[in-house]
PDB file of C-alpha atoms in Angstrom:
ATOM      1  CA  UNK Z 429     -25.463   0.462 -11.842  1.00 93.00           C
ATOM      2  CA  UNK Z 430     -23.924   1.023  -8.420  1.00 96.00           C
ATOM      3  CA  UNK Z 431     -20.591   2.822  -8.349  1.00 97.00           C
ATOM      4  CA  UNK Z 432     -18.388   4.584  -5.857  1.00 95.00           C
ATOM      5  CA  UNK Z 433     -15.170   4.835  -3.906  1.00 91.00           C
ATOM      6  CA  UNK Z 434     -14.320   2.637  -0.924  1.00 94.00           C
ATOM      7  CA  UNK Z 435     -11.481   3.731   1.360  1.00 90.00           C
ATOM      8  CA  UNK Z 436      -9.545   0.775   2.760  1.00 92.00           C
ATOM      9  CA  UNK Z 437      -8.163   1.832   6.141  1.00 90.00           C
ATOM     10  CA  UNK Z 438      -6.539   0.281   9.192  1.00 89.00           C
ATOM     11  CA  UNK Z 439      -3.379   0.174  11.243  1.00 87.00           C
ATOM     12  CA  UNK Z 440      -0.082  -0.531   9.455  1.00 82.00           C
ATOM     13  CA  UNK Z 441       0.477  -4.133   8.376  1.00 84.00           C
ATOM     14  CA  UNK Z 442      -3.085  -5.467   8.740  1.00 91.00           C
ATOM     15  CA  UNK Z 443      -3.164  -6.598   5.092  1.00 92.00           C
ATOM     16  CA  UNK Z 444      -4.873  -3.685   3.328  1.00 90.00           C
ATOM     17  CA  UNK Z 445      -2.809  -3.911   0.140  1.00 89.00           C
ATOM     18  CA  UNK Z 446      -3.141  -7.698  -0.023  1.00 93.00           C
ATOM     19  CA  UNK Z 447      -6.901  -7.270   0.330  1.00 96.00           C
ATOM     20  CA  UNK Z 448      -7.129  -4.694  -2.471  1.00 94.00           C
ATOM     21  CA  UNK Z 449      -5.065  -6.923  -4.788  1.00 93.00           C
ATOM     22  CA  UNK Z 450      -7.299  -9.895  -3.994  1.00 96.00           C
ATOM     23  CA  UNK Z 451     -10.520  -7.930  -4.573  1.00 97.00           C
ATOM     24  CA  UNK Z 452      -9.319  -6.483  -7.879  1.00 95.00           C
ATOM     25  CA  UNK Z 453      -7.814  -9.755  -9.053  1.00 94.00           C
ATOM     26  CA  UNK Z 454      -4.504  -8.147 -10.027  1.00 91.00           C
ATOM     27  CA  UNK Z 455      -1.438  -6.731  -8.340  1.00 89.00           C
ATOM     28  CA  UNK Z 456      -2.014  -2.979  -8.066  1.00 87.00           C
ATOM     29  CA  UNK Z 457      -0.258  -2.400  -4.727  1.00 81.00           C
ATOM     30  CA  UNK Z 458       2.998  -3.771  -3.373  1.00 73.00           C
ATOM     31  CA  UNK Z 459       2.938  -5.894  -0.236  1.00 77.00           C
ATOM     32  CA  UNK Z 460       5.477  -6.441   2.516  1.00 65.00           C
ATOM     33  CA  UNK Z 461       5.538  -7.631   6.131  1.00 63.00           C
ATOM     34  CA  UNK Z 462       7.092  -4.257   6.960  1.00 56.00           C
ATOM     35  CA  UNK Z 463       4.698  -1.744   8.546  1.00 52.00           C
ATOM     36  CA  UNK Z 464       3.938   1.437   6.581  1.00 53.00           C
ATOM     37  CA  UNK Z 465       4.802  -0.105   3.214  1.00 52.00           C
ATOM     38  CA  UNK Z 466       2.100   1.896   1.407  1.00 56.00           C
ATOM     39  CA  UNK Z 467       3.043   5.562   0.955  1.00 52.00           C
ATOM     40  CA  UNK Z 468       0.399   6.742  -1.518  1.00 62.00           C
ATOM     41  CA  UNK Z 469      -3.316   6.327  -1.990  1.00 70.00           C
ATOM     42  CA  UNK Z 470      -3.604   3.616  -4.638  1.00 79.00           C
ATOM     43  CA  UNK Z 471      -6.813   2.912  -6.531  1.00 84.00           C
ATOM     44  CA  UNK Z 472      -7.823  -0.606  -7.502  1.00 92.00           C
ATOM     45  CA  UNK Z 473     -10.896  -1.037  -9.706  1.00 95.00           C
ATOM     46  CA  UNK Z 474     -13.383  -3.918  -9.569  1.00 97.00           C
ATOM     47  CA  UNK Z 475     -16.036  -3.913 -12.288  1.00 96.00           C
ATOM     48  CA  UNK Z 476     -18.972  -6.348 -12.377  1.00 94.00           C
ATOM     49  CA  UNK Z 477     -22.146  -6.282 -14.505  1.00 92.00           C
ATOM     50  CA  UNK Z 478     -23.965  -4.599 -11.608  1.00 93.00           C
ATOM     51  CA  UNK Z 479     -21.346  -2.301 -10.114  1.00 96.00           C
ATOM     52  CA  UNK Z 480     -17.975  -0.617 -10.239  1.00 97.00           C
ATOM     53  CA  UNK Z 481     -16.119  -0.385  -6.938  1.00 97.00           C
ATOM     54  CA  UNK Z 482     -12.996   1.771  -6.740  1.00 93.00           C
ATOM     55  CA  UNK Z 483     -10.971   0.602  -3.741  1.00 93.00           C
ATOM     56  CA  UNK Z 484      -8.555   3.212  -2.392  1.00 87.00           C
ATOM     57  CA  UNK Z 485      -5.666   1.548  -0.557  1.00 81.00           C
ATOM     58  CA  UNK Z 486      -4.314   3.932   2.064  1.00 75.00           C
ATOM     59  CA  UNK Z 487      -1.183   4.133   4.245  1.00 62.00           C
ATOM     60  CA  UNK Z 488      -1.640   2.749   7.743  1.00 53.00           C
ATOM     61  CA  UNK Z 489      -2.823   5.312  10.262  1.00 55.00           C
ATOM     62  CA  UNK Z 490      -0.206   5.727  12.984  1.00 45.00           C
ATOM     63  CA  UNK Z 491       1.300   8.239  15.372  1.00 53.00           C
ATOM     64  CA  UNK Z 492       3.656  10.191  13.077  1.00 47.00           C
ATOM     65  CA  UNK Z 493       7.278  10.845  14.010  1.00 54.00           C
ATOM     66  CA  UNK Z 494       8.359  12.577  10.799  1.00 54.00           C
ATOM     67  CA  UNK Z 495       7.029  14.987   8.178  1.00 54.00           C
ATOM     68  CA  UNK Z 496       6.441  11.965   5.947  1.00 49.00           C
ATOM     69  CA  UNK Z 497       4.322  10.284   8.644  1.00 51.00           C
ATOM     70  CA  UNK Z 498       2.243  13.423   9.071  1.00 58.00           C
ATOM     71  CA  UNK Z 499       1.685  13.644   5.325  1.00 54.00           C
ATOM     72  CA  UNK Z 500       0.622   9.989   5.113  1.00 52.00           C
ATOM     73  CA  UNK Z 501      -1.969  10.502   7.856  1.00 54.00           C
ATOM     74  CA  UNK Z 502      -3.336  13.537   6.011  1.00 59.00           C
ATOM     75  CA  UNK Z 503      -3.639  11.409   2.872  1.00 55.00           C
ATOM     76  CA  UNK Z 504      -5.805   8.922   4.762  1.00 57.00           C
ATOM     77  CA  UNK Z 505      -8.003  11.631   6.241  1.00 62.00           C
ATOM     78  CA  UNK Z 506      -8.498  13.219   2.814  1.00 61.00           C
ATOM     79  CA  UNK Z 507      -9.458   9.861   1.332  1.00 63.00           C
ATOM     80  CA  UNK Z 508     -12.030   9.267   4.069  1.00 70.00           C
ATOM     81  CA  UNK Z 509     -13.639  12.625   3.388  1.00 68.00           C
ATOM     82  CA  UNK Z 510     -14.232  11.697  -0.269  1.00 79.00           C
ATOM     83  CA  UNK Z 511     -15.228   8.037   0.133  1.00 84.00           C
ATOM     84  CA  UNK Z 512     -18.727   6.642  -0.310  1.00 92.00           C
ATOM     85  CA  UNK Z 513     -17.946   3.790   2.101  1.00 94.00           C
ATOM     86  CA  UNK Z 514     -15.077   2.479   4.204  1.00 93.00           C
ATOM     87  CA  UNK Z 515     -13.572  -0.981   4.637  1.00 95.00           C
ATOM     88  CA  UNK Z 516     -11.927  -0.924   8.081  1.00 95.00           C
ATOM     89  CA  UNK Z 517      -9.412  -3.782   8.255  1.00 96.00           C
ATOM     90  CA  UNK Z 518      -8.473  -5.558  11.482  1.00 96.00           C
ATOM     91  CA  UNK Z 519      -5.857  -8.276  11.975  1.00 95.00           C
ATOM     92  CA  UNK Z 520      -7.410 -11.475  13.341  1.00 95.00           C
ATOM     93  CA  UNK Z 521      -4.039 -12.626  14.706  1.00 94.00           C
ATOM     94  CA  UNK Z 522      -3.784  -9.631  17.046  1.00 93.00           C
ATOM     95  CA  UNK Z 523      -6.004  -8.227  19.750  1.00 91.00           C
ATOM     96  CA  UNK Z 524      -7.887  -5.031  19.055  1.00 94.00           C
ATOM     97  CA  UNK Z 525      -5.571  -2.305  20.327  1.00 91.00           C
ATOM     98  CA  UNK Z 526      -5.463   1.450  20.879  1.00 90.00           C
ATOM     99  CA  UNK Z 527      -4.674   2.089  17.210  1.00 86.00           C
ATOM    100  CA  UNK Z 528      -7.754   0.161  16.075  1.00 92.00           C
ATOM    101  CA  UNK Z 529      -9.946   1.945  18.613  1.00 91.00           C
ATOM    102  CA  UNK Z 530      -8.550   5.323  17.531  1.00 87.00           C
ATOM    103  CA  UNK Z 531      -9.487   4.630  13.895  1.00 88.00           C
ATOM    104  CA  UNK Z 532     -12.924   3.340  14.894  1.00 91.00           C
ATOM    105  CA  UNK Z 533     -13.499   6.532  16.857  1.00 89.00           C
ATOM    106  CA  UNK Z 534     -12.533   8.703  13.909  1.00 86.00           C
ATOM    107  CA  UNK Z 535     -14.852   6.780  11.596  1.00 88.00           C
ATOM    108  CA  UNK Z 536     -17.754   7.117  14.008  1.00 89.00           C
ATOM    109  CA  UNK Z 537     -17.120  10.831  14.503  1.00 85.00           C
ATOM    110  CA  UNK Z 538     -17.058  11.321  10.733  1.00 84.00           C
ATOM    111  CA  UNK Z 539     -20.272   9.320  10.303  1.00 88.00           C
ATOM    112  CA  UNK Z 540     -18.516   7.105   7.739  1.00 89.00           C
ATOM    113  CA  UNK Z 541     -20.534   4.184   6.378  1.00 94.00           C
ATOM    114  CA  UNK Z 542     -18.203   1.378   7.431  1.00 95.00           C
ATOM    115  CA  UNK Z 543     -17.790  -2.358   6.932  1.00 97.00           C
ATOM    116  CA  UNK Z 544     -15.361  -4.004   9.345  1.00 97.00           C
ATOM    117  CA  UNK Z 545     -13.089  -6.591   7.731  1.00 97.00           C
ATOM    118  CA  UNK Z 546     -11.453  -9.126  10.049  1.00 97.00           C
ATOM    119  CA  UNK Z 547      -8.513 -10.271   7.933  1.00 97.00           C
ATOM    120  CA  UNK Z 548      -5.998 -13.147   8.287  1.00 96.00           C
ATOM    121  CA  UNK Z 549      -8.578 -15.612   9.655  1.00 96.00           C
ATOM    122  CA  UNK Z 550      -6.525 -18.380   8.031  1.00 96.00           C
ATOM    123  CA  UNK Z 551      -3.783 -17.682  10.608  1.00 94.00           C
ATOM    124  CA  UNK Z 552      -6.044 -17.324  13.681  1.00 94.00           C
ATOM    125  CA  UNK Z 553      -8.121 -19.843  15.617  1.00 91.00           C
ATOM    126  CA  UNK Z 554     -11.909 -19.657  15.499  1.00 91.00           C
ATOM    127  CA  UNK Z 555     -12.320 -18.510  19.109  1.00 91.00           C
ATOM    128  CA  UNK Z 556      -9.966 -15.560  18.560  1.00 89.00           C
ATOM    129  CA  UNK Z 557     -11.865 -14.520  15.432  1.00 92.00           C
ATOM    130  CA  UNK Z 558     -15.187 -14.797  17.279  1.00 92.00           C
ATOM    131  CA  UNK Z 559     -13.897 -12.732  20.193  1.00 90.00           C
ATOM    132  CA  UNK Z 560     -12.613 -10.024  17.865  1.00 91.00           C
ATOM    133  CA  UNK Z 561     -15.919  -9.887  15.960  1.00 93.00           C
ATOM    134  CA  UNK Z 562     -17.799  -9.575  19.250  1.00 93.00           C
ATOM    135  CA  UNK Z 563     -15.564  -6.786  20.490  1.00 93.00           C
ATOM    136  CA  UNK Z 564     -15.677  -4.904  17.183  1.00 94.00           C
ATOM    137  CA  UNK Z 565     -19.452  -5.340  17.140  1.00 93.00           C
ATOM    138  CA  UNK Z 566     -19.671  -2.811  19.957  1.00 93.00           C
ATOM    139  CA  UNK Z 567     -18.766  -0.106  17.418  1.00 95.00           C
ATOM    140  CA  UNK Z 568     -22.101  -0.711  15.674  1.00 94.00           C
ATOM    141  CA  UNK Z 569     -20.858  -0.337  12.104  1.00 96.00           C
ATOM    142  CA  UNK Z 570     -22.853  -1.381   9.023  1.00 96.00           C
ATOM    143  CA  UNK Z 571     -21.468  -4.911   8.632  1.00 97.00           C
ATOM    144  CA  UNK Z 572     -18.710  -7.303   9.739  1.00 97.00           C
ATOM    145  CA  UNK Z 573     -16.945  -9.745   7.410  1.00 97.00           C
ATOM    146  CA  UNK Z 574     -14.230 -12.254   8.416  1.00 97.00           C
ATOM    147  CA  UNK Z 575     -11.979 -13.322   5.537  1.00 97.00           C
ATOM    148  CA  UNK Z 576      -8.505 -14.251   4.325  1.00 97.00           C
ATOM    149  CA  UNK Z 577      -7.164 -11.836   1.728  1.00 96.00           C
ATOM    150  CA  UNK Z 578      -4.039 -13.965   1.287  1.00 95.00           C
ATOM    151  CA  UNK Z 579      -6.082 -17.040   0.334  1.00 96.00           C
ATOM    152  CA  UNK Z 580      -8.883 -15.120  -1.362  1.00 96.00           C
ATOM    153  CA  UNK Z 581     -11.483 -16.634   0.964  1.00 96.00           C
ATOM    154  CA  UNK Z 582     -14.885 -15.022   1.688  1.00 97.00           C
ATOM    155  CA  UNK Z 583     -14.291 -12.012  -0.562  1.00 97.00           C
ATOM    156  CA  UNK Z 584     -17.716 -12.188  -2.252  1.00 97.00           C
ATOM    157  CA  UNK Z 585     -19.688 -11.357   0.940  1.00 97.00           C
ATOM    158  CA  UNK Z 586     -17.490  -8.296   1.469  1.00 97.00           C
ATOM    159  CA  UNK Z 587     -18.073  -7.090  -2.093  1.00 97.00           C
ATOM    160  CA  UNK Z 588     -21.830  -7.620  -1.681  1.00 97.00           C
ATOM    161  CA  UNK Z 589     -21.914  -5.626   1.554  1.00 97.00           C
ATOM    162  CA  UNK Z 590     -19.959  -2.747   0.034  1.00 97.00           C
ATOM    163  CA  UNK Z 591     -21.928  -2.619  -3.215  1.00 97.00           C
ATOM    164  CA  UNK Z 592     -25.147  -2.397  -1.208  1.00 96.00           C
ATOM    165  CA  UNK Z 593     -23.797   0.778   0.418  1.00 96.00           C
ATOM    166  CA  UNK Z 594     -22.839   2.542  -2.820  1.00 96.00           C
ATOM    167  CA  UNK Z 595     -25.050   5.008  -4.678  1.00 95.00           C
ATOM    168  CA  UNK Z 596     -26.374   4.600  -8.202  1.00 96.00           C
ATOM    169  CA  UNK Z 597     -23.890   6.154 -10.611  1.00 94.00           C
ATOM    170  CA  UNK Z 598     -21.738   5.865 -13.717  1.00 93.00           C
ATOM    171  CA  UNK Z 599     -18.656   3.738 -14.273  1.00 94.00           C
ATOM    172  CA  UNK Z 600     -15.596   5.843 -13.494  1.00 94.00           C
ATOM    173  CA  UNK Z 601     -13.201   3.660 -15.479  1.00 93.00           C
ATOM    174  CA  UNK Z 602     -13.453   1.636 -18.723  1.00 92.00           C
ATOM    175  CA  UNK Z 603     -14.033  -2.137 -18.468  1.00 88.00           C
ATOM    176  CA  UNK Z 604     -10.810  -4.043 -17.873  1.00 90.00           C
ATOM    177  CA  UNK Z 605      -9.153  -1.234 -15.903  1.00 92.00           C
ATOM    178  CA  UNK Z 606      -7.602  -2.435 -12.630  1.00 92.00           C
ATOM    179  CA  UNK Z 607      -5.821   0.762 -11.535  1.00 90.00           C
ATOM    180  CA  UNK Z 608      -5.198   4.355 -12.564  1.00 85.00           C
ATOM    181  CA  UNK Z 609      -1.738   4.338 -11.016  1.00 84.00           C
ATOM    182  CA  UNK Z 610       0.908   5.965 -13.275  1.00 85.00           C
ATOM    183  CA  UNK Z 611       3.331   3.459 -14.801  1.00 88.00           C
ATOM    184  CA  UNK Z 612       6.396   5.195 -13.349  1.00 88.00           C
ATOM    185  CA  UNK Z 613       4.970   5.139  -9.832  1.00 86.00           C
ATOM    186  CA  UNK Z 614       4.039   1.459  -9.992  1.00 89.00           C
ATOM    187  CA  UNK Z 615       7.431   0.455 -11.368  1.00 93.00           C
ATOM    188  CA  UNK Z 616       9.117   2.410  -8.577  1.00 90.00           C
ATOM    189  CA  UNK Z 617       6.965   0.609  -6.032  1.00 87.00           C
ATOM    190  CA  UNK Z 618       7.791  -2.794  -7.539  1.00 92.00           C
ATOM    191  CA  UNK Z 619      11.488  -2.002  -7.161  1.00 94.00           C
ATOM    192  CA  UNK Z 620      11.024  -0.844  -3.566  1.00 88.00           C
ATOM    193  CA  UNK Z 621       9.098  -4.021  -2.746  1.00 88.00           C
ATOM    194  CA  UNK Z 622      12.064  -6.208  -3.707  1.00 92.00           C
ATOM    195  CA  UNK Z 623      14.405  -4.261  -1.436  1.00 90.00           C
ATOM    196  CA  UNK Z 624      11.930  -4.187   1.466  1.00 85.00           C
ATOM    197  CA  UNK Z 625      11.979  -7.976   1.487  1.00 85.00           C
ATOM    198  CA  UNK Z 626      15.745  -7.967   2.014  1.00 86.00           C
ATOM    199  CA  UNK Z 627      16.446  -5.017   4.319  1.00 82.00           C
ATOM    200  CA  UNK Z 628      16.352  -4.949   8.115  1.00 71.00           C
ATOM    201  CA  UNK Z 629      16.075  -2.592  11.062  1.00 61.00           C
ATOM    202  CA  UNK Z 630      15.142   1.009  10.293  1.00 55.00           C
ATOM    203  CA  UNK Z 631      16.358   1.009   6.695  1.00 64.00           C
ATOM    204  CA  UNK Z 632      13.045   0.061   4.992  1.00 61.00           C
ATOM    205  CA  UNK Z 633      11.497   3.286   6.289  1.00 71.00           C
ATOM    206  CA  UNK Z 634      14.467   5.311   5.006  1.00 80.00           C
ATOM    207  CA  UNK Z 635      14.274   3.939   1.454  1.00 86.00           C
ATOM    208  CA  UNK Z 636      12.472   5.613  -1.429  1.00 87.00           C
ATOM    209  CA  UNK Z 637      12.593   4.862  -5.157  1.00 90.00           C
ATOM    210  CA  UNK Z 638      12.326   7.479  -7.907  1.00 90.00           C
ATOM    211  CA  UNK Z 639      11.905   6.382 -11.529  1.00 92.00           C
ATOM    212  CA  UNK Z 640      13.633   9.065 -13.564  1.00 92.00           C
ATOM    213  CA  UNK Z 641      13.182   7.691 -17.053  1.00 92.00           C
ATOM    214  CA  UNK Z 642      11.508   4.997 -19.145  1.00 94.00           C
ATOM    215  CA  UNK Z 643      12.418   4.792 -22.821  1.00 93.00           C
ATOM    216  CA  UNK Z 644      12.674   2.271 -25.626  1.00 91.00           C
ATOM    217  CA  UNK Z 645      16.110   1.477 -27.022  1.00 89.00           C
ATOM    218  CA  UNK Z 646      17.080  -0.167 -30.325  1.00 86.00           C
ATOM    219  CA  UNK Z 647      16.001  -3.782 -30.448  1.00 87.00           C
ATOM    220  CA  UNK Z 648      12.850  -3.165 -28.441  1.00 90.00           C
ATOM    221  CA  UNK Z 649      14.580  -3.137 -25.052  1.00 95.00           C
ATOM    222  CA  UNK Z 650      13.025  -0.732 -22.547  1.00 96.00           C
ATOM    223  CA  UNK Z 651      15.514   1.153 -20.393  1.00 96.00           C
ATOM    224  CA  UNK Z 652      14.276   2.019 -16.893  1.00 96.00           C
ATOM    225  CA  UNK Z 653      16.394   4.441 -14.863  1.00 96.00           C
ATOM    226  CA  UNK Z 654      15.634   4.444 -11.143  1.00 95.00           C
ATOM    227  CA  UNK Z 655      17.295   6.002  -8.117  1.00 94.00           C
ATOM    228  CA  UNK Z 656      17.162   4.418  -4.693  1.00 93.00           C
ATOM    229  CA  UNK Z 657      17.232   7.186  -2.099  1.00 91.00           C
ATOM    230  CA  UNK Z 658      18.458   6.647   1.469  1.00 90.00           C
ATOM    231  CA  UNK Z 659      19.118   9.040   4.347  1.00 88.00           C
ATOM    232  CA  UNK Z 660      22.704   8.234   5.359  1.00 87.00           C
ATOM    233  CA  UNK Z 661      25.957   7.106   3.757  1.00 89.00           C
ATOM    234  CA  UNK Z 662      25.991   3.991   5.950  1.00 86.00           C
ATOM    235  CA  UNK Z 663      22.631   2.953   4.474  1.00 88.00           C
ATOM    236  CA  UNK Z 664      23.975   3.211   0.937  1.00 90.00           C
ATOM    237  CA  UNK Z 665      26.263   0.247   1.521  1.00 89.00           C
ATOM    238  CA  UNK Z 666      23.414  -1.790   2.991  1.00 88.00           C
ATOM    239  CA  UNK Z 667      21.281  -1.275  -0.118  1.00 91.00           C
ATOM    240  CA  UNK Z 668      24.147  -2.142  -2.459  1.00 92.00           C
ATOM    241  CA  UNK Z 669      25.264  -5.162  -0.440  1.00 91.00           C
ATOM    242  CA  UNK Z 670      28.658  -6.835  -0.339  1.00 91.00           C
ATOM    243  CA  UNK Z 671      30.173  -6.611  -3.789  1.00 93.00           C
ATOM    244  CA  UNK Z 672      26.875  -5.284  -5.110  1.00 92.00           C
ATOM    245  CA  UNK Z 673      25.122  -8.584  -4.355  1.00 94.00           C
ATOM    246  CA  UNK Z 674      21.898  -7.186  -2.871  1.00 93.00           C
ATOM    247  CA  UNK Z 675      21.523  -4.594  -5.636  1.00 94.00           C
ATOM    248  CA  UNK Z 676      21.901  -7.310  -8.295  1.00 95.00           C
ATOM    249  CA  UNK Z 677      19.580  -9.787  -6.575  1.00 96.00           C
ATOM    250  CA  UNK Z 678      16.755  -7.361  -5.857  1.00 95.00           C
ATOM    251  CA  UNK Z 679      17.238  -5.658  -9.222  1.00 95.00           C
ATOM    252  CA  UNK Z 680      17.008  -8.958 -11.094  1.00 96.00           C
ATOM    253  CA  UNK Z 681      13.755  -9.865  -9.363  1.00 96.00           C
ATOM    254  CA  UNK Z 682      12.320  -6.397 -10.003  1.00 96.00           C
ATOM    255  CA  UNK Z 683      13.359  -6.507 -13.656  1.00 96.00           C
ATOM    256  CA  UNK Z 684      11.512  -9.785 -14.217  1.00 96.00           C
ATOM    257  CA  UNK Z 685       8.315  -8.332 -12.790  1.00 93.00           C
ATOM    258  CA  UNK Z 686       8.680  -5.102 -14.781  1.00 95.00           C
ATOM    259  CA  UNK Z 687       9.183  -7.149 -17.969  1.00 95.00           C
ATOM    260  CA  UNK Z 688       5.925  -8.993 -17.259  1.00 91.00           C
ATOM    261  CA  UNK Z 689       4.191  -5.651 -16.692  1.00 89.00           C
ATOM    262  CA  UNK Z 690       5.520  -3.998 -19.865  1.00 91.00           C
ATOM    263  CA  UNK Z 691       5.563  -7.081 -22.092  1.00 92.00           C
ATOM    264  CA  UNK Z 692       9.116  -6.304 -23.224  1.00 94.00           C
ATOM    265  CA  UNK Z 693      12.739  -6.943 -22.307  1.00 95.00           C
ATOM    266  CA  UNK Z 694      14.004  -4.432 -19.750  1.00 96.00           C
ATOM    267  CA  UNK Z 695      17.388  -2.950 -18.925  1.00 96.00           C
ATOM    268  CA  UNK Z 696      17.102  -1.740 -15.332  1.00 96.00           C
ATOM    269  CA  UNK Z 697      19.601   0.941 -14.340  1.00 96.00           C
ATOM    270  CA  UNK Z 698      19.628   1.224 -10.533  1.00 96.00           C
ATOM    271  CA  UNK Z 699      21.732   3.744  -8.644  1.00 94.00           C
ATOM    272  CA  UNK Z 700      21.778   4.694  -4.968  1.00 94.00           C
ATOM    273  CA  UNK Z 701      21.720   8.292  -3.752  1.00 92.00           C
ATOM    274  CA  UNK Z 702      21.901   9.841  -0.264  1.00 91.00           C
ATOM    275  CA  UNK Z 703      19.454  12.613   0.692  1.00 87.00           C
ATOM    276  CA  UNK Z 704      20.089  13.319   4.361  1.00 87.00           C
ATOM    277  CA  UNK Z 705      17.002  12.982   6.596  1.00 80.00           C
ATOM    278  CA  UNK Z 706      14.674  13.168   3.596  1.00 78.00           C
ATOM    279  CA  UNK Z 707      11.683  11.951   5.652  1.00 77.00           C
ATOM    280  CA  UNK Z 708      11.878  15.156   7.699  1.00 78.00           C
ATOM    281  CA  UNK Z 709      12.194  17.511   4.709  1.00 75.00           C
ATOM    282  CA  UNK Z 710       8.783  18.411   3.230  1.00 76.00           C
ATOM    283  CA  UNK Z 711      10.285  19.826   0.016  1.00 73.00           C
ATOM    284  CA  UNK Z 712      12.070  16.534  -0.713  1.00 70.00           C
ATOM    285  CA  UNK Z 713       8.992  14.492   0.122  1.00 71.00           C
ATOM    286  CA  UNK Z 714       7.042  16.524  -2.420  1.00 72.00           C
ATOM    287  CA  UNK Z 715       9.787  16.145  -5.032  1.00 69.00           C
ATOM    288  CA  UNK Z 716       9.621  12.383  -4.596  1.00 66.00           C
ATOM    289  CA  UNK Z 717       5.916  12.438  -5.380  1.00 65.00           C
ATOM    290  CA  UNK Z 718       4.846  11.396  -1.871  1.00 64.00           C
TER     291      UNK Z 718
END
């Protein structure tokens, strides 16, 4: 069979995580309209009778302003070095910009076997998609596939192109596996997703979630203890909301999704903690598992 690792790369907010979820057929990565939502390399596994493709969702490549940003870029570069092929995602609703050209240049310099994915074609007119495909065609990569990850349209041609580029090899994961992401990490990401949808301005980038405990209580209820970390005291109030409203609302939505994941009733204990300028403190970033 064919098997291998495919790095999914692109600028922030081009739909990489939505694409990986659509290809795998399950939610393995959180999604948000906020740029730089993904903070770890997340593996999603697609197994067919002929192949096993391990998609590695990566943070968006960007010009870093903090220690966290620098670490995220290094994560992407490390993933590229180990990948058998690359899916380079563009946003059909936006013109190809300096960030896209920078990534294309890095891929060409590295000699990466690359398939260009023009995503969000459902939200762009046909002429814009055609113009973007023509412009990207100048990079002379292995293949070009327009699709809509959100609607799950035209995914099969992308899978076929990628499988053709993979070597013969063993299955890396048992049948039925969709991700190797640790349970604590995924639960923390689910919680963060619910707050990202409700927070504004710079706060989404200042928020991290640490799951500090998961344990079963009498009656089969699973207790999940999580800490929401922000950088300033003023942000703490924003996360909690007036009278605790935002904490309750986002927590309730997260709890429902965690219950579906664990197949059990969940008591979700959420608390907010301030760690000043944590994005600029490498030791804290490491402690948070980022």
